[in-house]
Coordinates of C-alpha atoms and ligand atoms in Angstrom, one line a residue:
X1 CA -45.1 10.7 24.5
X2 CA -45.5 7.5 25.9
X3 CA -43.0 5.2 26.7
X4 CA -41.3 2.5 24.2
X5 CA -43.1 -0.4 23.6
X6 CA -46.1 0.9 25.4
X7 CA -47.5 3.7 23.4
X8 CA -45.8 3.4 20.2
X9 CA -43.8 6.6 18.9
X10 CA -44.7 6.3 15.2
X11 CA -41.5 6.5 12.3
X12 CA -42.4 9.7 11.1
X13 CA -42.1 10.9 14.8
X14 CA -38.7 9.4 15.0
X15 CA -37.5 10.5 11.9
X16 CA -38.5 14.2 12.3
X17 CA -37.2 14.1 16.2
X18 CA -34.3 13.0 14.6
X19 CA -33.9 15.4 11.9
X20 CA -34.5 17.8 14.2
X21 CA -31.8 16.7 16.1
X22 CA -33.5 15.7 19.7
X23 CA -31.7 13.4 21.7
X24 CA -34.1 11.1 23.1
X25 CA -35.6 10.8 19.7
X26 CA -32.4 9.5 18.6
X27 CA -32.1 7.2 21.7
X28 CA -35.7 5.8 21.1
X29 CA -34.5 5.2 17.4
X30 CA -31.3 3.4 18.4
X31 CA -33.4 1.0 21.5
X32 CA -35.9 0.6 17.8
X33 CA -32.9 -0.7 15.6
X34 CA -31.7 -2.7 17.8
X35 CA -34.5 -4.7 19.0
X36 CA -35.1 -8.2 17.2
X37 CA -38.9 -7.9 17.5
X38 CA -40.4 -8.3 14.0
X39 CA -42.5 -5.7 13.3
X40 CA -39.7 -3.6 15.5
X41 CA -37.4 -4.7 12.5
X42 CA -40.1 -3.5 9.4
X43 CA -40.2 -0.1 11.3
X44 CA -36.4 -0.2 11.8
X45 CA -36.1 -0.7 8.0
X46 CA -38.8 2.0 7.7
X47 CA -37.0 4.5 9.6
X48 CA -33.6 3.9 7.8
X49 CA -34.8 4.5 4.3
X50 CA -36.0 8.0 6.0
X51 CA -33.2 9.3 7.1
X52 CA -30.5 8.3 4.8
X53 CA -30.3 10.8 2.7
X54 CA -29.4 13.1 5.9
X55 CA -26.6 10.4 6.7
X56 CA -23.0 10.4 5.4
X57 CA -22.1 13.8 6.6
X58 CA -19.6 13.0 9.2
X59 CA -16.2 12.0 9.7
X60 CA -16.2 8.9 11.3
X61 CA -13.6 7.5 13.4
X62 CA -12.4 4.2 14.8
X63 CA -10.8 3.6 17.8
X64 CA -8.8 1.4 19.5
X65 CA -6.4 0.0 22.2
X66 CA -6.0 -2.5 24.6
X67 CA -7.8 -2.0 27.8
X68 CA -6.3 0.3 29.9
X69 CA -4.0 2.1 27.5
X70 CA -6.5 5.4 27.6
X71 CA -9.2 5.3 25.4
X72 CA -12.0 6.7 27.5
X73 CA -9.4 8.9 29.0
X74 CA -8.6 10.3 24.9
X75 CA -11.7 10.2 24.3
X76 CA -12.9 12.4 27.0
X77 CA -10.1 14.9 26.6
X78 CA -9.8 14.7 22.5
X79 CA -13.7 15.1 22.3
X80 CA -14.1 18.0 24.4
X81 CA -11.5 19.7 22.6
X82 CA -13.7 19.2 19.3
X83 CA -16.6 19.9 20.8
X84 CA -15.5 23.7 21.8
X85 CA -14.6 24.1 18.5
X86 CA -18.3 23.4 17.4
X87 CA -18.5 19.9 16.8
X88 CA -20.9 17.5 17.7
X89 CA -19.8 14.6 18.3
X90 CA -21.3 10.8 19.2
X91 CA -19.4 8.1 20.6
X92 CA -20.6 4.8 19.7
X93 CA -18.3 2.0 22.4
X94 CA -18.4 -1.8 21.2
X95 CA -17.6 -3.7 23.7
X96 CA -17.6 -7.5 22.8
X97 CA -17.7 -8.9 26.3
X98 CA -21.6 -7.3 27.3
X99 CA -22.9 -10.0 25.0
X100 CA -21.3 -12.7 27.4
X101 CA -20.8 -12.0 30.5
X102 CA -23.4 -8.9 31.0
X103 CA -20.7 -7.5 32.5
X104 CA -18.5 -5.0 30.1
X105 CA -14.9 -3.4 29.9
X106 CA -16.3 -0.8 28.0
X107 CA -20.1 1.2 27.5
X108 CA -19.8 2.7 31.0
X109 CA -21.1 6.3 30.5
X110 CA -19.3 7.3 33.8
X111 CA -16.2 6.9 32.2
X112 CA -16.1 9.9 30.2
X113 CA -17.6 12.4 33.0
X114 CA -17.3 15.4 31.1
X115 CA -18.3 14.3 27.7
X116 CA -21.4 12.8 29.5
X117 CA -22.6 16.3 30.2
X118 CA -21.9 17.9 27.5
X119 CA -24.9 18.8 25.1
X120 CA -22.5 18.5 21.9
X121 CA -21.0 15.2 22.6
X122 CA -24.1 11.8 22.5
X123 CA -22.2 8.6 24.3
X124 CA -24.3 5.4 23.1
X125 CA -22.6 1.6 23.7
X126 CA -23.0 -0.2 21.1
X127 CA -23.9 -4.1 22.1
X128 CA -21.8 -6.6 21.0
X129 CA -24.7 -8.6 19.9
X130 CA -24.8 -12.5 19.2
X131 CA -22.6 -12.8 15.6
X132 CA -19.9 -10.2 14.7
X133 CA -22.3 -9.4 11.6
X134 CA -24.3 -8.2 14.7
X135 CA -21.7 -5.4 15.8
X136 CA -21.3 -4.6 12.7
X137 CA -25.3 -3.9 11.2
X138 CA -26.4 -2.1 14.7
X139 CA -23.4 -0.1 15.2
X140 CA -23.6 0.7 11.0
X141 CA -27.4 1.9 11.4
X142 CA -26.6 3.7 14.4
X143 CA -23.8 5.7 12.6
X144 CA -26.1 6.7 10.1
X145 CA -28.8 8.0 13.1
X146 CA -26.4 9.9 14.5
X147 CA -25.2 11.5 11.2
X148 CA -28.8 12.2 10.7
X149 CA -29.2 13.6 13.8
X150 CA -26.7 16.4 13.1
X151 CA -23.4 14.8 14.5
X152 CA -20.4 15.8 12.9
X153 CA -18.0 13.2 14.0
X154 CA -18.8 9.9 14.7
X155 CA -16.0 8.1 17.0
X156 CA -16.4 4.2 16.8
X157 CA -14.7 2.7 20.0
X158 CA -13.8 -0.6 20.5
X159 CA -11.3 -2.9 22.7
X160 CA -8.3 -4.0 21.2
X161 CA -8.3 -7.9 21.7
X162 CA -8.6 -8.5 18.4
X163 CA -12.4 -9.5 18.5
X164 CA -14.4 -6.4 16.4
X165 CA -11.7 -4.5 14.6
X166 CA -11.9 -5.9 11.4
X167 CA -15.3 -4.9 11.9
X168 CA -15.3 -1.4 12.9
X169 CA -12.3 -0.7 10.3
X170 CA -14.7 -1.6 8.0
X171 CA -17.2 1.0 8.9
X172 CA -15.0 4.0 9.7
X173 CA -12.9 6.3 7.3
X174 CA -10.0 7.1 9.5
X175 CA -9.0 3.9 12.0
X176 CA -6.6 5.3 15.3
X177 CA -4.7 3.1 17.0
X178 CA -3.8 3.7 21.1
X179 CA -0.3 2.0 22.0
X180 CA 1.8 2.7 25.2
X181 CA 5.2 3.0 25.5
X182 CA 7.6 0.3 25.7
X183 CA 7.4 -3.6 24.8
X184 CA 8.8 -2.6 21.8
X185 CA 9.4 -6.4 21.0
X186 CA 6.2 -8.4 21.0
X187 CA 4.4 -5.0 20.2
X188 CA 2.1 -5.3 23.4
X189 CA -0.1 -8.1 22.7
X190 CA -1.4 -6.2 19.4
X191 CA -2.0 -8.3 17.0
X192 CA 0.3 -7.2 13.9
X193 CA -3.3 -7.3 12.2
X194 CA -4.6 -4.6 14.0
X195 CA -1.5 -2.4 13.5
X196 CA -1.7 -2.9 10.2
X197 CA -5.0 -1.4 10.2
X198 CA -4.1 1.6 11.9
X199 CA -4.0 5.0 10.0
X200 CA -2.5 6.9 12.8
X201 CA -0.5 5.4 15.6
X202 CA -0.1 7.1 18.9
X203 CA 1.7 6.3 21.9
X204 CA -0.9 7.9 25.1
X205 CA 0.7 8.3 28.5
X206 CA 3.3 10.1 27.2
X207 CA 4.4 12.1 30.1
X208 CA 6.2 12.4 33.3
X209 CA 9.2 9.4 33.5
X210 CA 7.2 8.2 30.7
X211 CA 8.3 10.2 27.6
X212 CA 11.8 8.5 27.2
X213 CA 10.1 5.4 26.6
X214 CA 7.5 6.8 24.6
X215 CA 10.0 8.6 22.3
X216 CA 12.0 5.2 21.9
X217 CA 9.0 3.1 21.2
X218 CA 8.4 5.7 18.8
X219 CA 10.8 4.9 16.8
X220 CA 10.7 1.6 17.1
X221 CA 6.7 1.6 15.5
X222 CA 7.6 4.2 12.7
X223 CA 10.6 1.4 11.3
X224 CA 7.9 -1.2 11.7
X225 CA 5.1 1.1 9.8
X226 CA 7.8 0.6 6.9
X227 CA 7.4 -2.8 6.6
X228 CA 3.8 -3.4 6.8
X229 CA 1.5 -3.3 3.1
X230 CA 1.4 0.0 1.6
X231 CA -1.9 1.9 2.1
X232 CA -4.3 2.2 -0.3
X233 CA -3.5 5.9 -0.3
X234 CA -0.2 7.7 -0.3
X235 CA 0.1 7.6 3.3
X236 CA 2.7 7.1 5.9
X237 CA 1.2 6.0 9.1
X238 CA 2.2 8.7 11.4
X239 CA 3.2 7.6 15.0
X240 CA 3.2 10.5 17.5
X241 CA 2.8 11.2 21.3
X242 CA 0.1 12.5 23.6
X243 CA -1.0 12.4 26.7
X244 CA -5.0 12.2 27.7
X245 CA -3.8 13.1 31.1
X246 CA -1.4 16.6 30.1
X247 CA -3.6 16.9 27.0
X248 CA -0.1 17.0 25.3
X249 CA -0.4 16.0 21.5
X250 CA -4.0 15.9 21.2
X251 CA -4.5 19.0 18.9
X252 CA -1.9 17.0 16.6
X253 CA -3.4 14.0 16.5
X254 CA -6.8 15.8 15.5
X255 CA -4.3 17.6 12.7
X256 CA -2.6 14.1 11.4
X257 CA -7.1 12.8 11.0
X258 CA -7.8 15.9 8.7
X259 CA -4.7 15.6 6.6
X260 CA -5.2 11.6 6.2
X261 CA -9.2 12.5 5.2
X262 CA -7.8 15.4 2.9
X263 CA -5.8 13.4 1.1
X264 CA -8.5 10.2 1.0
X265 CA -10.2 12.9 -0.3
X266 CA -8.2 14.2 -2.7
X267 CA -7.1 10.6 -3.4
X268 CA -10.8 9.4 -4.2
X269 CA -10.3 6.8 -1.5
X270 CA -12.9 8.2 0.9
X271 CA -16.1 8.1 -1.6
X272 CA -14.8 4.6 -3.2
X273 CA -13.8 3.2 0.7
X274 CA -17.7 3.8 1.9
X275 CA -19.3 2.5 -1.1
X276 CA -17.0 -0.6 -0.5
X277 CA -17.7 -0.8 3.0
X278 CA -21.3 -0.7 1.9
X279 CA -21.4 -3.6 -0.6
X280 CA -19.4 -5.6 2.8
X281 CA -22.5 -4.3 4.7
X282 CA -25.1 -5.6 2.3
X283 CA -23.2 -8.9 1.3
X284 CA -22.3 -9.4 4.8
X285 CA -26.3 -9.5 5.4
X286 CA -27.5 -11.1 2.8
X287 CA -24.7 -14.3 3.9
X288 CA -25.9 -14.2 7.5
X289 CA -29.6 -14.5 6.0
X290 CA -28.9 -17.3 3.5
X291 CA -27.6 -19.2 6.6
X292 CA -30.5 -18.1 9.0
X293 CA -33.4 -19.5 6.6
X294 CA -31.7 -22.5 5.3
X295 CA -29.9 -24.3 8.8
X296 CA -33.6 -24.8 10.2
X297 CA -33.7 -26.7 13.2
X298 CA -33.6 -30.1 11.3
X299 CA -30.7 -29.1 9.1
X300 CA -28.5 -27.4 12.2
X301 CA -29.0 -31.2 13.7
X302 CA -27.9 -32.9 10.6
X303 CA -25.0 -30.3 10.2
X304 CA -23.7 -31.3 13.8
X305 CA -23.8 -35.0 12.6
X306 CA -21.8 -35.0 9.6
X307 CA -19.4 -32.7 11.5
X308 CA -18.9 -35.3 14.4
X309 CA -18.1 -37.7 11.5
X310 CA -15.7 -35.5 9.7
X311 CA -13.9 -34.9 13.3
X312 CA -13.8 -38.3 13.6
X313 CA -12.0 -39.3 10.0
X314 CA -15.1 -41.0 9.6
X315 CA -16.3 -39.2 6.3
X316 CA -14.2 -36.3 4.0
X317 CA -15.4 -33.2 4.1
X318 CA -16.6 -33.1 0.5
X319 CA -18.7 -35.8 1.2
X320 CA -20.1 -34.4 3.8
X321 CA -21.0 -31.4 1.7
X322 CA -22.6 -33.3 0.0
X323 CA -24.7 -35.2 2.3
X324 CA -25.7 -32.1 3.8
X325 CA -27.1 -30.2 1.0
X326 CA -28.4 -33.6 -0.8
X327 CA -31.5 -33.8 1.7
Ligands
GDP401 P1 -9.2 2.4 28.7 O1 -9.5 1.1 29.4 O2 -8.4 2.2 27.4 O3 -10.5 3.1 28.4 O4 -8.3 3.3 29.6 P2 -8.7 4.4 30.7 O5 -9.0 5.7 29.9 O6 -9.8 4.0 31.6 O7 -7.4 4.7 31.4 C1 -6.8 3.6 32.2 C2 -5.9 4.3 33.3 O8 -4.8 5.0 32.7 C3 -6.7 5.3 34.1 O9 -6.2 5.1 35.5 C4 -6.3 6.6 33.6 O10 -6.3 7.7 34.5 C5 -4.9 6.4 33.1 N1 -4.5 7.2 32.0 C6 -5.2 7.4 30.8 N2 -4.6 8.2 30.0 C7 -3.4 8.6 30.6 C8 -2.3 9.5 30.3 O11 -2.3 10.1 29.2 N3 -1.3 9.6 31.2 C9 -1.3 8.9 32.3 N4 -0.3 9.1 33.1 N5 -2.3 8.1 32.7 C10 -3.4 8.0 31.9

């Protein structure tokens, strides 16, 4: 088995490595999905009709929290907790700063030491990529590797600056949001967006001189919970402690996921929400392609001309429509 790129590890190779649930098979399919070579793309493609019929079996989970509120530390201590109980579980970490800076907040394997060795749990960061319809097609396909490649729970991380969420919400069927006590006011610098995306709140650190807080702010999101759109299920967000640290509350956040996917499921709401989230996918695609094969290098130019005119008051912008498609 050569390396990638070199000696070429055929589909059918990948797919049964997959199937067969070996790691590096799936590692070698994820570096295959994600490359933008063109015949790496056909194989991609290839690869995906393959497996998806053993894809969908998971529960997959989003997420998020501002940096520093204790993702990798839940992670890490939530995970392993599911993972003695049986589970296999793959961590998929966006971080939306690698594609900038090549320096990231997340996608660090060393932050979640124990999970790293653990031959139940895969860790994989996800890159950012160029347009957010990157995030989301990658870290889509490699949901559906993993699923393929007998995980049970897919756990979709991301940073909580407001960048991917709307993203990954839109691939996941339960979305968790991290919060820390106190700043009960401006809400933390969370955009009321992404709380209103949540499906279960909970406030980590919650221990030591920290609890009192943590119980107040507690109360504080559950009025607020009340005020945002109902859910498209009959479901009140829950807000509860935990602590990665203590491992306090962790079981009962794990308890509030099944009963919200119970009752998706009983609801309906988790078979309709992935076929919806599907059509996005596809649509989403099929817009960034329209866009790819029309702005040609002559159009983008001509594009950037009417816009400095339109800046400028110098033409309306339905002219400039116009002018731009007329060519
Ligand atoms: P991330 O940036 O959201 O992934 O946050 P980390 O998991 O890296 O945690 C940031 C810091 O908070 C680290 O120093 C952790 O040790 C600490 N931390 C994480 N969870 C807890 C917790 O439940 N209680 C306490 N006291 N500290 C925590």
């Amino acid at each position: 088995m050569g390396h990638f790129g070199k000696t070429r590890i055929s589909v059918d190779e990948l797919y049964h490595g997959i199937i067969n649930h070996d790691r590096l098979m799936l590692s070698k399919a994820i570096t295959l999905i994600e490359s933008r070579r063109k015949d790496d793309i056909t194989r991609g493609a290839e690869l995906l009709d393959k497996i998806i019929s053993h894809s969908g079996k998971s529960i997959r989970l989003g997420i998020t929290g501002v940096p520093g509120v204790g993702k990798s530390s839940f992670i890490e201590s939530f995970g392993s907790q599911l993972t003695q109980k049986g589970h296999r579980l793959a961590i998929l970490s966006i971080d939306p700063s690698s594609s900038k800076s090549g320096g990231s907040i997340l996608g660090d394997k060393t932050r979640m030491e124990q999970l790293s060795h653990d031959p139940n749990a895969y860790i994989r960061p996800s890159p950012a990529g160029q347009t957010l319809g990157g995030v989301n097609n990658k870290t889509r396909e490699t949901i559906l590797l993993c699923e393929a490649a007998g995980f049970d729970i897919i756990i979709v991380e991301t940073v909580g600056v407001g960048q991917s969420e709307t993203a990954v919400k839109d691939m996941v069927d339960c979305f968790l949001l991290l919060m820390l006590s106190g700043g009960g006011d401006e809400l933390q610098g969370i955009k009321r967006g992404i709380m209103e995306m949540a499906d279960i709140i909970a406030i980590n650190k919650s221990d030591g001189d920290n609890v009192g807080a943590s119980k107040q702010t507690k109360k504080i999101l559950e009025n607020a919970v009340h005020l945002f759109p109902p859910h498209e299920i009959n479901w009140v967000v829950p807000v509860s402690l935990c602590s990665a640290l203590t491992k306090h509350g962790i079981t009962e956040i794990w308890d509030d996921i099944n009963r919200f996917i119970a009752l998706s499921q009983s609801e309906n709401f988790f078979k309709h929400n992935r076929q919806i989230q599907n059509a996005h996918w596809y649509r989403q695609l099929v817009d960034e392609e329209i866009k790819h094969t029309y702005f040609d290098e002559e159009k983008r130019a001509r594009y950037r001309q009417i816009e400095a005119k339109i800046i400028a008051n110098e033409m309306g912008v339905r002219n400039g429509l116009r002018k731009l498609f007329e060519s």
